[in-house]
Structure formats: C-alpha cells, structure tokens
C-alpha cells in the first residue's frame, strides 16, 4: 500500500471511480513549506516559505498507482517524497510535482475547486473512454534513427531534465512535449534526442501509456502517427529540423504478463510460424525479465515492475 498526498483533481471521487473503479480511503493532511499554484489549468505545488497546503492522503494499491500515473501524465509530473502532518503525526508520503517550470504563478494554500478546468468531468470521461484496458499498463518507447545529413537538432533546442541525468553514457537532451495521435484519441509524449558514436536517435517516450501497444505499433510502422494534424515525421522535421526515418524501433515494457496470443498481436499484425515462435521464445537469459523480439519490436516483461517511473527507467537503461 502506498500513500499519496493530493491537493487537486485526485481529490475527486468521480475521478477515482472512473480511473480505478472504486473510491480510495483518505484522511486530511497538511504540507508545510509549499503552496498551491492555481495559475495554470491544473494545479501544482511549489515550495514557498510560510506556505501550508491543505489536502488529503490517499491509500493506494500498486495497481492503482499506475492508473493514477496515466492521469498525471508521468513524466510531465514526477512522484517525489514529502513529509506531511496528519492525525497520525508527521509521515513520509508521495506527491506529484510538475517536472518543468510553471508559466503562470498564482499561489494559494487552501482552495475549494480542484482545477481551472470548467469541464473536468467531461475531460475525465473522455480520458477514461479512450485509454486502453486490454493490456497491462506499459511504458512504450519509439526510437527513430535520424538522418544526420538532412538536419540535426540545434543547440538552442537542447535542454536537460531529471530523465537525461540518468543517461550517463550518451549525449542526451530533452526536447519537449507533443501530443501524439494514433487513432481516435491521443496522448501527450515527451521527446528526447541522444547522440552516440556519430549516430543520433529521437526517442518518443510514452511511460504508463494509455494507448494499446498493438495499435501504436501498427500506426508507427504504417507512418500514420499524427501531431497537430500532420504526419509525425514531417512535423518533427518542420518544428525541430531533424529528419527521422519513417519506421521506428519499438520497446514495450509491461507491468504484467502478456499471454502468447497477445504477444503475437504486438510483434506483428499478421501471424506466421516465425512470429509465433518469436512470441514464445524468451531471449533474455535472465530470471529478472522476459524478452520477446521480432523485427523492430521488443517486449520486456520484468518480474518486478517498479511503481516509481524513475526506478523503472534506471532498470531499463541497465538492461
């Protein structure tokens, strides 16, 4: 069981029911030394001497915490540990804090509303209806090789964040966030640029993905991913001046076991004896993780899928 201090939309029992299928046990708590930034559409907490945020501590299972991560658009929001004061005294709990700097700042300690979204319930309904529930929660990475002769990322568009700090053996940069559309819905993704041995890669990172891994593979390999109504590769070239190859390599990191028939679906939209064999062959040679691979797709199924995304990322980078 995990404890999460919440101060915004996660206080909503409507959201909890839609996201988790049940409401969560909770109790009142205060977070000293912080205030709530209500200047943007969704609230965030910021360190503020003298501030004291009134919120709730939620009691959350390991399964629930991954669904909550989907809603919180990890890694746009990262879980961190803070100390709160409740009827049980001072205790250490998790909190979602925005990874990047706020654009608008308006600090308050106690607010009745949960966000500045006037259509919050409609947004919740849309999110719950569009997300995939057929597969276990997965982290998905699309790795596009870059044609360096056609363009490279300018230094002015390179930046660093908590993710790039974990990538020590490569020149890694955080580019930004984009909305990736793959069928009826879409999902916010984060973009990373890495250079190694005169080769460059654009990584589209979709942690705690709400999309179906079969659909994302079909769209990615078919060149049918869209951003702002444009072909994804064309959009990347027009905005960032980097030319990516149309077909990426796809890494799927699953929170649970995926049965053989589903692995076949992911590895290829069409069945063949070769694909069926690949979907049934663990190439990892490890007790800690199973790996199934065919062409440009790899499926990782670890024995332990860490609830904290940064811990999972460190584990994946060490494979």
PDB file of C-alpha atoms in Angstrom:
ATOM      1  CA  UNK A   1       0.000   0.000   0.000  1.00  0.00           C
ATOM      2  CA  UNK A   2       1.224   3.487  -0.929  1.00  0.00           C
ATOM      3  CA  UNK A   3       0.321   6.884   0.461  1.00  0.00           C
ATOM      4  CA  UNK A   4      -0.072   9.873  -1.877  1.00  0.00           C
ATOM      5  CA  UNK A   5      -0.721  13.457  -0.767  1.00  0.00           C
ATOM      6  CA  UNK A   6      -3.197  15.106  -3.159  1.00  0.00           C
ATOM      7  CA  UNK A   7      -4.385  18.679  -3.488  1.00  0.00           C
ATOM      8  CA  UNK A   8      -6.137  18.885  -6.902  1.00  0.00           C
ATOM      9  CA  UNK A   9      -8.093  16.624  -9.243  1.00  0.00           C
ATOM     10  CA  UNK A  10      -7.159  13.424  -7.399  1.00  0.00           C
ATOM     11  CA  UNK A  11      -9.366  14.558  -4.505  1.00  0.00           C
ATOM     12  CA  UNK A  12     -12.339  13.955  -6.827  1.00  0.00           C
ATOM     13  CA  UNK A  13     -14.247  10.760  -6.025  1.00  0.00           C
ATOM     14  CA  UNK A  14     -15.726  10.996  -9.525  1.00  0.00           C
ATOM     15  CA  UNK A  15     -12.205  10.767 -10.963  1.00  0.00           C
ATOM     16  CA  UNK A  16     -11.244   7.928  -8.607  1.00  0.00           C
ATOM     17  CA  UNK A  17     -14.288   5.884  -9.639  1.00  0.00           C
ATOM     18  CA  UNK A  18     -13.707   6.470 -13.359  1.00  0.00           C
ATOM     19  CA  UNK A  19      -9.987   5.817 -13.164  1.00  0.00           C
ATOM     20  CA  UNK A  20      -9.862   2.955 -10.656  1.00  0.00           C
ATOM     21  CA  UNK A  21     -13.400   1.576 -10.454  1.00  0.00           C
ATOM     22  CA  UNK A  22     -13.653   2.497  -6.767  1.00  0.00           C
ATOM     23  CA  UNK A  23     -13.015   5.339  -4.353  1.00  0.00           C
ATOM     24  CA  UNK A  24      -9.961   5.453  -2.112  1.00  0.00           C
ATOM     25  CA  UNK A  25      -9.590   5.638   1.634  1.00  0.00           C
ATOM     26  CA  UNK A  26      -8.257   9.031   2.633  1.00  0.00           C
ATOM     27  CA  UNK A  27      -7.680  11.412   5.520  1.00  0.00           C
ATOM     28  CA  UNK A  28      -6.865  15.116   5.887  1.00  0.00           C
ATOM     29  CA  UNK A  29      -3.253  16.284   5.986  1.00  0.00           C
ATOM     30  CA  UNK A  30      -1.153  19.430   5.645  1.00  0.00           C
ATOM     31  CA  UNK A  31       2.034  20.017   3.664  1.00  0.00           C
ATOM     32  CA  UNK A  32       4.152  22.761   5.237  1.00  0.00           C
ATOM     33  CA  UNK A  33       6.592  24.880   3.225  1.00  0.00           C
ATOM     34  CA  UNK A  34       4.566  24.639  -0.005  1.00  0.00           C
ATOM     35  CA  UNK A  35       1.689  26.488  -1.656  1.00  0.00           C
ATOM     36  CA  UNK A  36      -0.656  25.523  -4.494  1.00  0.00           C
ATOM     37  CA  UNK A  37      -0.056  27.196  -7.839  1.00  0.00           C
ATOM     38  CA  UNK A  38      -3.537  27.873  -9.239  1.00  0.00           C
ATOM     39  CA  UNK A  39      -2.287  29.966 -12.146  1.00  0.00           C
ATOM     40  CA  UNK A  40      -2.431  27.162 -14.720  1.00  0.00           C
ATOM     41  CA  UNK A  41      -5.218  24.851 -15.900  1.00  0.00           C
ATOM     42  CA  UNK A  42      -4.208  22.096 -13.480  1.00  0.00           C
ATOM     43  CA  UNK A  43      -2.822  22.831 -10.030  1.00  0.00           C
ATOM     44  CA  UNK A  44       0.692  22.105  -8.834  1.00  0.00           C
ATOM     45  CA  UNK A  45       2.564  22.670  -5.600  1.00  0.00           C
ATOM     46  CA  UNK A  46       5.615  24.905  -5.312  1.00  0.00           C
ATOM     47  CA  UNK A  47       7.992  25.330  -2.388  1.00  0.00           C
ATOM     48  CA  UNK A  48       7.060  28.501  -0.502  1.00  0.00           C
ATOM     49  CA  UNK A  49       8.376  29.519   2.912  1.00  0.00           C
ATOM     50  CA  UNK A  50       5.417  30.062   5.223  1.00  0.00           C
ATOM     51  CA  UNK A  51       3.023  28.213   2.943  1.00  0.00           C
ATOM     52  CA  UNK A  52       0.897  25.299   4.122  1.00  0.00           C
ATOM     53  CA  UNK A  53      -1.153  23.223   1.672  1.00  0.00           C
ATOM     54  CA  UNK A  54      -4.345  21.599   2.928  1.00  0.00           C
ATOM     55  CA  UNK A  55      -5.009  18.314   1.171  1.00  0.00           C
ATOM     56  CA  UNK A  56      -5.637  14.610   1.650  1.00  0.00           C
ATOM     57  CA  UNK A  57      -3.563  11.457   1.885  1.00  0.00           C
ATOM     58  CA  UNK A  58      -4.872   8.663  -0.348  1.00  0.00           C
ATOM     59  CA  UNK A  59      -4.207   4.985   0.395  1.00  0.00           C
ATOM     60  CA  UNK A  60      -3.301   3.464  -2.964  1.00  0.00           C
ATOM     61  CA  UNK A  61      -2.518  -0.071  -4.183  1.00  0.00           C
ATOM     62  CA  UNK A  62       0.326  -0.879  -6.586  1.00  0.00           C
ATOM     63  CA  UNK A  63      -2.173  -1.423  -9.426  1.00  0.00           C
ATOM     64  CA  UNK A  64      -3.987   1.841  -8.677  1.00  0.00           C
ATOM     65  CA  UNK A  65      -0.790   3.879  -8.637  1.00  0.00           C
ATOM     66  CA  UNK A  66      -0.091   3.022 -12.299  1.00  0.00           C
ATOM     67  CA  UNK A  67      -3.562   4.149 -13.394  1.00  0.00           C
ATOM     68  CA  UNK A  68      -3.088   7.357 -11.424  1.00  0.00           C
ATOM     69  CA  UNK A  69       0.245   7.853 -13.215  1.00  0.00           C
ATOM     70  CA  UNK A  70      -1.649   7.690 -16.524  1.00  0.00           C
ATOM     71  CA  UNK A  71      -3.878  10.548 -15.426  1.00  0.00           C
ATOM     72  CA  UNK A  72      -0.925  12.576 -14.110  1.00  0.00           C
ATOM     73  CA  UNK A  73       0.917  12.294 -17.459  1.00  0.00           C
ATOM     74  CA  UNK A  74       4.121  10.907 -15.966  1.00  0.00           C
ATOM     75  CA  UNK A  75       6.865  12.007 -16.529  1.00  0.00           C
ATOM     76  CA  UNK A  76       5.390  15.500 -17.001  1.00  0.00           C
ATOM     77  CA  UNK A  77       4.579  15.076 -13.312  1.00  0.00           C
ATOM     78  CA  UNK A  78       7.039  13.084 -11.201  1.00  0.00           C
ATOM     79  CA  UNK A  79       6.340  11.428  -7.846  1.00  0.00           C
ATOM     80  CA  UNK A  80       8.532  12.682  -5.049  1.00  0.00           C
ATOM     81  CA  UNK A  81       8.589  12.166  -1.293  1.00  0.00           C
ATOM     82  CA  UNK A  82       7.451  14.843   1.157  1.00  0.00           C
ATOM     83  CA  UNK A  83       6.625  14.931   4.867  1.00  0.00           C
ATOM     84  CA  UNK A  84       3.049  15.844   5.775  1.00  0.00           C
ATOM     85  CA  UNK A  85       1.254  16.325   9.088  1.00  0.00           C
ATOM     86  CA  UNK A  86      -1.963  14.425   9.763  1.00  0.00           C
ATOM     87  CA  UNK A  87      -3.872  12.884  12.666  1.00  0.00           C
ATOM     88  CA  UNK A  88      -1.114  10.262  12.706  1.00  0.00           C
ATOM     89  CA  UNK A  89       1.595  12.876  13.246  1.00  0.00           C
ATOM     90  CA  UNK A  90       4.333  13.558  10.688  1.00  0.00           C
ATOM     91  CA  UNK A  91       4.707  10.913   7.970  1.00  0.00           C
ATOM     92  CA  UNK A  92       6.513  10.496   4.643  1.00  0.00           C
ATOM     93  CA  UNK A  93       4.243  10.181   1.606  1.00  0.00           C
ATOM     94  CA  UNK A  94       4.448  10.546  -2.163  1.00  0.00           C
ATOM     95  CA  UNK A  95       3.312  13.594  -4.088  1.00  0.00           C
ATOM     96  CA  UNK A  96       3.013  14.502  -7.778  1.00  0.00           C
ATOM     97  CA  UNK A  97       5.088  17.559  -8.627  1.00  0.00           C
ATOM     98  CA  UNK A  98       5.357  19.111 -12.077  1.00  0.00           C
ATOM     99  CA  UNK A  99       8.752  18.376 -13.617  1.00  0.00           C
ATOM    100  CA  UNK A 100       9.041  21.625 -15.561  1.00  0.00           C
ATOM    101  CA  UNK A 101       8.818  25.289 -14.676  1.00  0.00           C
ATOM    102  CA  UNK A 102       5.365  26.871 -14.457  1.00  0.00           C
ATOM    103  CA  UNK A 103       4.333  29.508 -16.988  1.00  0.00           C
ATOM    104  CA  UNK A 104       1.891  31.303 -14.667  1.00  0.00           C
ATOM    105  CA  UNK A 105       2.219  31.572 -10.896  1.00  0.00           C
ATOM    106  CA  UNK A 106      -0.675  32.272  -8.507  1.00  0.00           C
ATOM    107  CA  UNK A 107      -0.055  30.809  -5.052  1.00  0.00           C
ATOM    108  CA  UNK A 108      -2.754  29.799  -2.556  1.00  0.00           C
ATOM    109  CA  UNK A 109      -2.743  27.449   0.431  1.00  0.00           C
ATOM    110  CA  UNK A 110      -6.358  26.295   0.559  1.00  0.00           C
ATOM    111  CA  UNK A 111      -8.648  26.061  -2.484  1.00  0.00           C
ATOM    112  CA  UNK A 112     -12.145  24.609  -2.817  1.00  0.00           C
ATOM    113  CA  UNK A 113     -12.025  23.847  -6.536  1.00  0.00           C
ATOM    114  CA  UNK A 114      -9.753  21.080  -7.863  1.00  0.00           C
ATOM    115  CA  UNK A 115      -8.565  22.701 -11.113  1.00  0.00           C
ATOM    116  CA  UNK A 116      -9.303  25.544 -13.514  1.00  0.00           C
ATOM    117  CA  UNK A 117     -10.864  23.090 -15.957  1.00  0.00           C
ATOM    118  CA  UNK A 118     -14.548  24.050 -16.102  1.00  0.00           C
ATOM    119  CA  UNK A 119     -15.367  20.775 -17.872  1.00  0.00           C
ATOM    120  CA  UNK A 120     -13.384  18.473 -15.591  1.00  0.00           C
ATOM    121  CA  UNK A 121     -15.939  15.635 -15.524  1.00  0.00           C
ATOM    122  CA  UNK A 122     -16.176  15.660 -19.333  1.00  0.00           C
ATOM    123  CA  UNK A 123     -12.359  15.550 -19.538  1.00  0.00           C
ATOM    124  CA  UNK A 124     -12.324  12.618 -17.111  1.00  0.00           C
ATOM    125  CA  UNK A 125     -14.988  10.788 -19.148  1.00  0.00           C
ATOM    126  CA  UNK A 126     -13.057  11.341 -22.383  1.00  0.00           C
ATOM    127  CA  UNK A 127      -9.806  10.117 -20.831  1.00  0.00           C
ATOM    128  CA  UNK A 128     -11.388   7.020 -19.268  1.00  0.00           C
ATOM    129  CA  UNK A 129     -13.166   6.143 -22.520  1.00  0.00           C
ATOM    130  CA  UNK A 130     -10.096   6.499 -24.732  1.00  0.00           C
ATOM    131  CA  UNK A 131      -7.485   4.652 -22.661  1.00  0.00           C
ATOM    132  CA  UNK A 132      -6.637   1.012 -23.294  1.00  0.00           C
ATOM    133  CA  UNK A 133      -7.624  -1.543 -20.648  1.00  0.00           C
ATOM    134  CA  UNK A 134      -6.997  -4.665 -22.745  1.00  0.00           C
ATOM    135  CA  UNK A 135      -3.277  -4.884 -21.919  1.00  0.00           C
ATOM    136  CA  UNK A 136      -1.325  -4.384 -18.688  1.00  0.00           C
ATOM    137  CA  UNK A 137      -0.045  -0.846 -18.180  1.00  0.00           C
ATOM    138  CA  UNK A 138       3.079  -0.445 -20.330  1.00  0.00           C
ATOM    139  CA  UNK A 139       5.904   2.001 -20.806  1.00  0.00           C
ATOM    140  CA  UNK A 140       6.380   2.413 -24.565  1.00  0.00           C
ATOM    141  CA  UNK A 141       9.367   3.931 -26.366  1.00  0.00           C
ATOM    142  CA  UNK A 142       9.574   4.711 -30.079  1.00  0.00           C
ATOM    143  CA  UNK A 143      13.215   5.066 -31.162  1.00  0.00           C
ATOM    144  CA  UNK A 144      13.663   6.818 -34.514  1.00  0.00           C
ATOM    145  CA  UNK A 145      17.074   6.912 -36.198  1.00  0.00           C
ATOM    146  CA  UNK A 146      17.945  10.365 -37.514  1.00  0.00           C
ATOM    147  CA  UNK A 147      19.339  11.225 -40.948  1.00  0.00           C
ATOM    148  CA  UNK A 148      22.188  13.494 -39.871  1.00  0.00           C
ATOM    149  CA  UNK A 149      22.850  14.577 -43.457  1.00  0.00           C
ATOM    150  CA  UNK A 150      19.381  16.142 -43.620  1.00  0.00           C
ATOM    151  CA  UNK A 151      19.442  18.049 -40.353  1.00  0.00           C
ATOM    152  CA  UNK A 152      20.334  17.908 -36.671  1.00  0.00           C
ATOM    153  CA  UNK A 153      18.849  19.404 -33.547  1.00  0.00           C
ATOM    154  CA  UNK A 154      20.174  22.896 -32.844  1.00  0.00           C
ATOM    155  CA  UNK A 155      21.852  23.559 -29.506  1.00  0.00           C
ATOM    156  CA  UNK A 156      19.182  26.157 -28.689  1.00  0.00           C
ATOM    157  CA  UNK A 157      16.535  23.421 -28.604  1.00  0.00           C
ATOM    158  CA  UNK A 158      18.511  21.097 -26.349  1.00  0.00           C
ATOM    159  CA  UNK A 159      17.853  21.094 -22.612  1.00  0.00           C
ATOM    160  CA  UNK A 160      18.228  18.769 -19.639  1.00  0.00           C
ATOM    161  CA  UNK A 161      15.829  17.326 -17.100  1.00  0.00           C
ATOM    162  CA  UNK A 162      15.652  14.569 -14.465  1.00  0.00           C
ATOM    163  CA  UNK A 163      15.492  11.924 -17.220  1.00  0.00           C
ATOM    164  CA  UNK A 164      18.622  12.988 -19.123  1.00  0.00           C
ATOM    165  CA  UNK A 165      20.556  12.967 -15.851  1.00  0.00           C
ATOM    166  CA  UNK A 166      20.050   9.192 -15.761  1.00  0.00           C
ATOM    167  CA  UNK A 167      21.595   8.675 -19.222  1.00  0.00           C
ATOM    168  CA  UNK A 168      25.302   8.914 -18.465  1.00  0.00           C
ATOM    169  CA  UNK A 169      26.816   7.096 -21.444  1.00  0.00           C
ATOM    170  CA  UNK A 170      25.174   9.188 -24.172  1.00  0.00           C
ATOM    171  CA  UNK A 171      24.733  12.840 -25.121  1.00  0.00           C
ATOM    172  CA  UNK A 172      21.048  13.095 -24.192  1.00  0.00           C
ATOM    173  CA  UNK A 173      18.769  16.150 -24.416  1.00  0.00           C
ATOM    174  CA  UNK A 174      15.151  16.800 -23.528  1.00  0.00           C
ATOM    175  CA  UNK A 175      13.318  18.458 -26.427  1.00  0.00           C
ATOM    176  CA  UNK A 176       9.786  18.947 -25.121  1.00  0.00           C
ATOM    177  CA  UNK A 177       6.242  17.579 -25.075  1.00  0.00           C
ATOM    178  CA  UNK A 178       3.960  16.881 -28.015  1.00  0.00           C
ATOM    179  CA  UNK A 179       0.511  15.345 -28.484  1.00  0.00           C
ATOM    180  CA  UNK A 180       0.781  12.084 -30.416  1.00  0.00           C
ATOM    181  CA  UNK A 181      -2.389  10.902 -32.167  1.00  0.00           C
ATOM    182  CA  UNK A 182      -2.599   7.231 -33.095  1.00  0.00           C
ATOM    183  CA  UNK A 183      -6.346   6.573 -33.619  1.00  0.00           C
ATOM    184  CA  UNK A 184      -9.471   8.204 -32.167  1.00  0.00           C
ATOM    185  CA  UNK A 185      -7.550   9.582 -29.236  1.00  0.00           C
ATOM    186  CA  UNK A 186      -4.030  10.641 -28.499  1.00  0.00           C
ATOM    187  CA  UNK A 187      -1.548  11.029 -25.696  1.00  0.00           C
ATOM    188  CA  UNK A 188       0.967  13.562 -24.540  1.00  0.00           C
ATOM    189  CA  UNK A 189       4.505  12.240 -25.035  1.00  0.00           C
ATOM    190  CA  UNK A 190       7.965  13.549 -24.213  1.00  0.00           C
ATOM    191  CA  UNK A 191      10.743  13.757 -26.782  1.00  0.00           C
ATOM    192  CA  UNK A 192      14.430  13.030 -26.175  1.00  0.00           C
ATOM    193  CA  UNK A 193      17.406  13.391 -28.506  1.00  0.00           C
ATOM    194  CA  UNK A 194      20.522  11.244 -27.998  1.00  0.00           C
ATOM    195  CA  UNK A 195      23.863  11.145 -29.781  1.00  0.00           C
ATOM    196  CA  UNK A 196      26.349   8.280 -29.607  1.00  0.00           C
ATOM    197  CA  UNK A 197      29.222   7.302 -31.929  1.00  0.00           C
ATOM    198  CA  UNK A 198      28.154   9.750 -34.664  1.00  0.00           C
ATOM    199  CA  UNK A 199      24.611   8.370 -34.592  1.00  0.00           C
ATOM    200  CA  UNK A 200      21.525  10.172 -33.340  1.00  0.00           C
ATOM    201  CA  UNK A 201      18.151   8.921 -32.109  1.00  0.00           C
ATOM    202  CA  UNK A 202      14.840  10.607 -31.381  1.00  0.00           C
ATOM    203  CA  UNK A 203      13.064   8.787 -28.549  1.00  0.00           C
ATOM    204  CA  UNK A 204       9.327   9.251 -28.120  1.00  0.00           C
ATOM    205  CA  UNK A 205       8.690   8.331 -24.501  1.00  0.00           C
ATOM    206  CA  UNK A 206       5.196   7.135 -23.514  1.00  0.00           C
ATOM    207  CA  UNK A 207       5.505   5.972 -19.895  1.00  0.00           C
ATOM    208  CA  UNK A 208       2.421   4.435 -18.234  1.00  0.00           C
ATOM    209  CA  UNK A 209       0.899   4.503 -21.687  1.00  0.00           C
ATOM    210  CA  UNK A 210      -2.862   4.818 -22.080  1.00  0.00           C
ATOM    211  CA  UNK A 211      -2.670   3.541 -25.671  1.00  0.00           C
ATOM    212  CA  UNK A 212      -2.998  -0.017 -26.971  1.00  0.00           C
ATOM    213  CA  UNK A 213       0.505  -1.374 -27.830  1.00  0.00           C
ATOM    214  CA  UNK A 214      -0.830  -3.214 -30.906  1.00  0.00           C
ATOM    215  CA  UNK A 215      -2.404  -0.041 -32.295  1.00  0.00           C
ATOM    216  CA  UNK A 216       0.671   2.071 -31.597  1.00  0.00           C
ATOM    217  CA  UNK A 217       2.895  -0.442 -33.456  1.00  0.00           C
ATOM    218  CA  UNK A 218       0.530  -0.567 -36.431  1.00  0.00           C
ATOM    219  CA  UNK A 219       0.347   3.214 -36.677  1.00  0.00           C
ATOM    220  CA  UNK A 220       4.068   3.757 -36.084  1.00  0.00           C
ATOM    221  CA  UNK A 221       5.141   1.234 -38.740  1.00  0.00           C
ATOM    222  CA  UNK A 222       2.459   2.416 -41.157  1.00  0.00           C
ATOM    223  CA  UNK A 223       3.592   6.052 -40.886  1.00  0.00           C
ATOM    224  CA  UNK A 224       0.153   7.032 -39.563  1.00  0.00           C
ATOM    225  CA  UNK A 225       1.089   8.740 -36.315  1.00  0.00           C
ATOM    226  CA  UNK A 226      -0.033  12.369 -36.275  1.00  0.00           C
ATOM    227  CA  UNK A 227       0.893  15.530 -34.391  1.00  0.00           C
ATOM    228  CA  UNK A 228      -1.182  18.687 -34.869  1.00  0.00           C
ATOM    229  CA  UNK A 229      -2.824  17.072 -37.893  1.00  0.00           C
ATOM    230  CA  UNK A 230       0.489  16.409 -39.655  1.00  0.00           C
ATOM    231  CA  UNK A 231       2.424  13.218 -40.284  1.00  0.00           C
ATOM    232  CA  UNK A 232       4.599  12.830 -37.170  1.00  0.00           C
ATOM    233  CA  UNK A 233       7.905  12.597 -39.087  1.00  0.00           C
ATOM    234  CA  UNK A 234       7.041  15.655 -41.189  1.00  0.00           C
ATOM    235  CA  UNK A 235       6.020  17.578 -38.077  1.00  0.00           C
ATOM    236  CA  UNK A 236       9.321  16.772 -36.329  1.00  0.00           C
ATOM    237  CA  UNK A 237      11.281  17.964 -39.345  1.00  0.00           C
ATOM    238  CA  UNK A 238       9.308  21.193 -39.695  1.00  0.00           C
ATOM    239  CA  UNK A 239       9.495  22.097 -35.987  1.00  0.00           C
ATOM    240  CA  UNK A 240      12.888  20.767 -34.892  1.00  0.00           C
ATOM    241  CA  UNK A 241      14.801  20.476 -38.186  1.00  0.00           C
ATOM    242  CA  UNK A 242      15.559  16.800 -37.582  1.00  0.00           C
ATOM    243  CA  UNK A 243      14.695  14.170 -40.146  1.00  0.00           C
ATOM    244  CA  UNK A 244      13.683  10.809 -38.740  1.00  0.00           C
ATOM    245  CA  UNK A 245      13.290   7.535 -40.580  1.00  0.00           C
ATOM    246  CA  UNK A 246       9.655   6.562 -41.026  1.00  0.00           C
ATOM    247  CA  UNK A 247       9.836   3.238 -39.165  1.00  0.00           C
ATOM    248  CA  UNK A 248      10.976   3.298 -35.515  1.00  0.00           C
ATOM    249  CA  UNK A 249      12.155   0.580 -33.180  1.00  0.00           C
ATOM    250  CA  UNK A 250       9.529  -0.048 -30.504  1.00  0.00           C
ATOM    251  CA  UNK A 251      10.270  -1.064 -26.914  1.00  0.00           C
ATOM    252  CA  UNK A 252       7.340  -2.161 -24.737  1.00  0.00           C
ATOM    253  CA  UNK A 253       7.970  -2.532 -21.007  1.00  0.00           C
ATOM    254  CA  UNK A 254       4.984  -4.273 -19.405  1.00  0.00           C
ATOM    255  CA  UNK A 255       3.696  -4.116 -15.820  1.00  0.00           C
ATOM    256  CA  UNK A 256       2.358  -7.661 -16.077  1.00  0.00           C
ATOM    257  CA  UNK A 257       2.408 -10.908 -18.013  1.00  0.00           C
ATOM    258  CA  UNK A 258       1.155 -10.732 -21.624  1.00  0.00           C
ATOM    259  CA  UNK A 259      -0.148 -14.050 -22.918  1.00  0.00           C
ATOM    260  CA  UNK A 260       1.230 -15.618 -26.090  1.00  0.00           C
ATOM    261  CA  UNK A 261      -1.669 -14.665 -28.374  1.00  0.00           C
ATOM    262  CA  UNK A 262      -1.350 -11.016 -27.310  1.00  0.00           C
ATOM    263  CA  UNK A 263       2.418 -11.105 -27.822  1.00  0.00           C
ATOM    264  CA  UNK A 264       1.810 -12.345 -31.368  1.00  0.00           C
ATOM    265  CA  UNK A 265      -0.547  -9.399 -31.947  1.00  0.00           C
ATOM    266  CA  UNK A 266       2.075  -6.939 -30.751  1.00  0.00           C
ATOM    267  CA  UNK A 267       5.001  -8.434 -32.656  1.00  0.00           C
ATOM    268  CA  UNK A 268       3.050  -8.446 -35.911  1.00  0.00           C
ATOM    269  CA  UNK A 269      -0.421  -7.661 -37.185  1.00  0.00           C
ATOM    270  CA  UNK A 270      -0.261 -10.855 -39.318  1.00  0.00           C
ATOM    271  CA  UNK A 271       0.592 -14.297 -37.990  1.00  0.00           C
ATOM    272  CA  UNK A 272       3.286 -16.649 -39.274  1.00  0.00           C
ATOM    273  CA  UNK A 273       5.171 -19.586 -37.799  1.00  0.00           C
ATOM    274  CA  UNK A 274       8.244 -17.383 -37.398  1.00  0.00           C
ATOM    275  CA  UNK A 275       6.323 -14.751 -35.449  1.00  0.00           C
ATOM    276  CA  UNK A 276       4.578 -17.343 -33.291  1.00  0.00           C
ATOM    277  CA  UNK A 277       7.963 -18.842 -32.433  1.00  0.00           C
ATOM    278  CA  UNK A 278       9.369 -15.404 -31.565  1.00  0.00           C
ATOM    279  CA  UNK A 279       6.345 -14.673 -29.366  1.00  0.00           C
ATOM    280  CA  UNK A 280       7.046 -17.873 -27.431  1.00  0.00           C
ATOM    281  CA  UNK A 281      10.835 -17.525 -27.122  1.00  0.00           C
ATOM    282  CA  UNK A 282      12.324 -15.660 -24.178  1.00  0.00           C
ATOM    283  CA  UNK A 283      15.705 -14.317 -25.343  1.00  0.00           C
ATOM    284  CA  UNK A 284      16.640 -12.573 -22.106  1.00  0.00           C
ATOM    285  CA  UNK A 285      18.581 -15.399 -20.387  1.00  0.00           C
ATOM    286  CA  UNK A 286      17.639 -13.716 -17.113  1.00  0.00           C
ATOM    287  CA  UNK A 287      15.412 -14.573 -14.169  1.00  0.00           C
ATOM    288  CA  UNK A 288      14.539 -10.906 -13.656  1.00  0.00           C
ATOM    289  CA  UNK A 289      12.949 -10.154 -17.040  1.00  0.00           C
ATOM    290  CA  UNK A 290      11.497 -11.924 -20.075  1.00  0.00           C
ATOM    291  CA  UNK A 291      12.204 -10.503 -23.536  1.00  0.00           C
ATOM    292  CA  UNK A 292      10.339 -11.320 -26.763  1.00  0.00           C
ATOM    293  CA  UNK A 293      11.513  -9.791 -30.045  1.00  0.00           C
ATOM    294  CA  UNK A 294      10.681  -9.775 -33.739  1.00  0.00           C
ATOM    295  CA  UNK A 295      11.874  -7.299 -36.379  1.00  0.00           C
ATOM    296  CA  UNK A 296      11.685  -3.812 -34.821  1.00  0.00           C
ATOM    297  CA  UNK A 297       9.692  -4.703 -31.689  1.00  0.00           C
ATOM    298  CA  UNK A 298      10.895  -5.822 -28.264  1.00  0.00           C
ATOM    299  CA  UNK A 299       8.618  -6.723 -25.365  1.00  0.00           C
ATOM    300  CA  UNK A 300      10.138  -6.631 -21.870  1.00  0.00           C
ATOM    301  CA  UNK A 301       8.187  -8.270 -19.031  1.00  0.00           C
ATOM    302  CA  UNK A 302      10.125  -7.770 -15.784  1.00  0.00           C
ATOM    303  CA  UNK A 303       9.490  -9.845 -12.696  1.00  0.00           C
ATOM    304  CA  UNK A 304       9.237  -6.608 -10.714  1.00  0.00           C
ATOM    305  CA  UNK A 305       7.688  -3.541 -12.367  1.00  0.00           C
ATOM    306  CA  UNK A 306       8.619  -0.668 -10.062  1.00  0.00           C
ATOM    307  CA  UNK A 307       5.690   1.643  -9.214  1.00  0.00           C
ATOM    308  CA  UNK A 308       8.021   4.638  -9.455  1.00  0.00           C
ATOM    309  CA  UNK A 309       8.798   5.519 -13.049  1.00  0.00           C
ATOM    310  CA  UNK A 310      12.333   6.775 -12.387  1.00  0.00           C
ATOM    311  CA  UNK A 311      13.241   3.420 -10.785  1.00  0.00           C
ATOM    312  CA  UNK A 312      11.852   1.582 -13.827  1.00  0.00           C
ATOM    313  CA  UNK A 313      13.818   3.830 -16.158  1.00  0.00           C
ATOM    314  CA  UNK A 314      17.078   3.128 -14.333  1.00  0.00           C
ATOM    315  CA  UNK A 315      16.329  -0.600 -14.541  1.00  0.00           C
ATOM    316  CA  UNK A 316      15.560  -0.408 -18.274  1.00  0.00           C
ATOM    317  CA  UNK A 317      18.709   1.610 -19.021  1.00  0.00           C
ATOM    318  CA  UNK A 318      20.817  -1.043 -17.311  1.00  0.00           C
ATOM    319  CA  UNK A 319      19.446  -3.900 -19.480  1.00  0.00           C
TER     320      UNK A 319
END
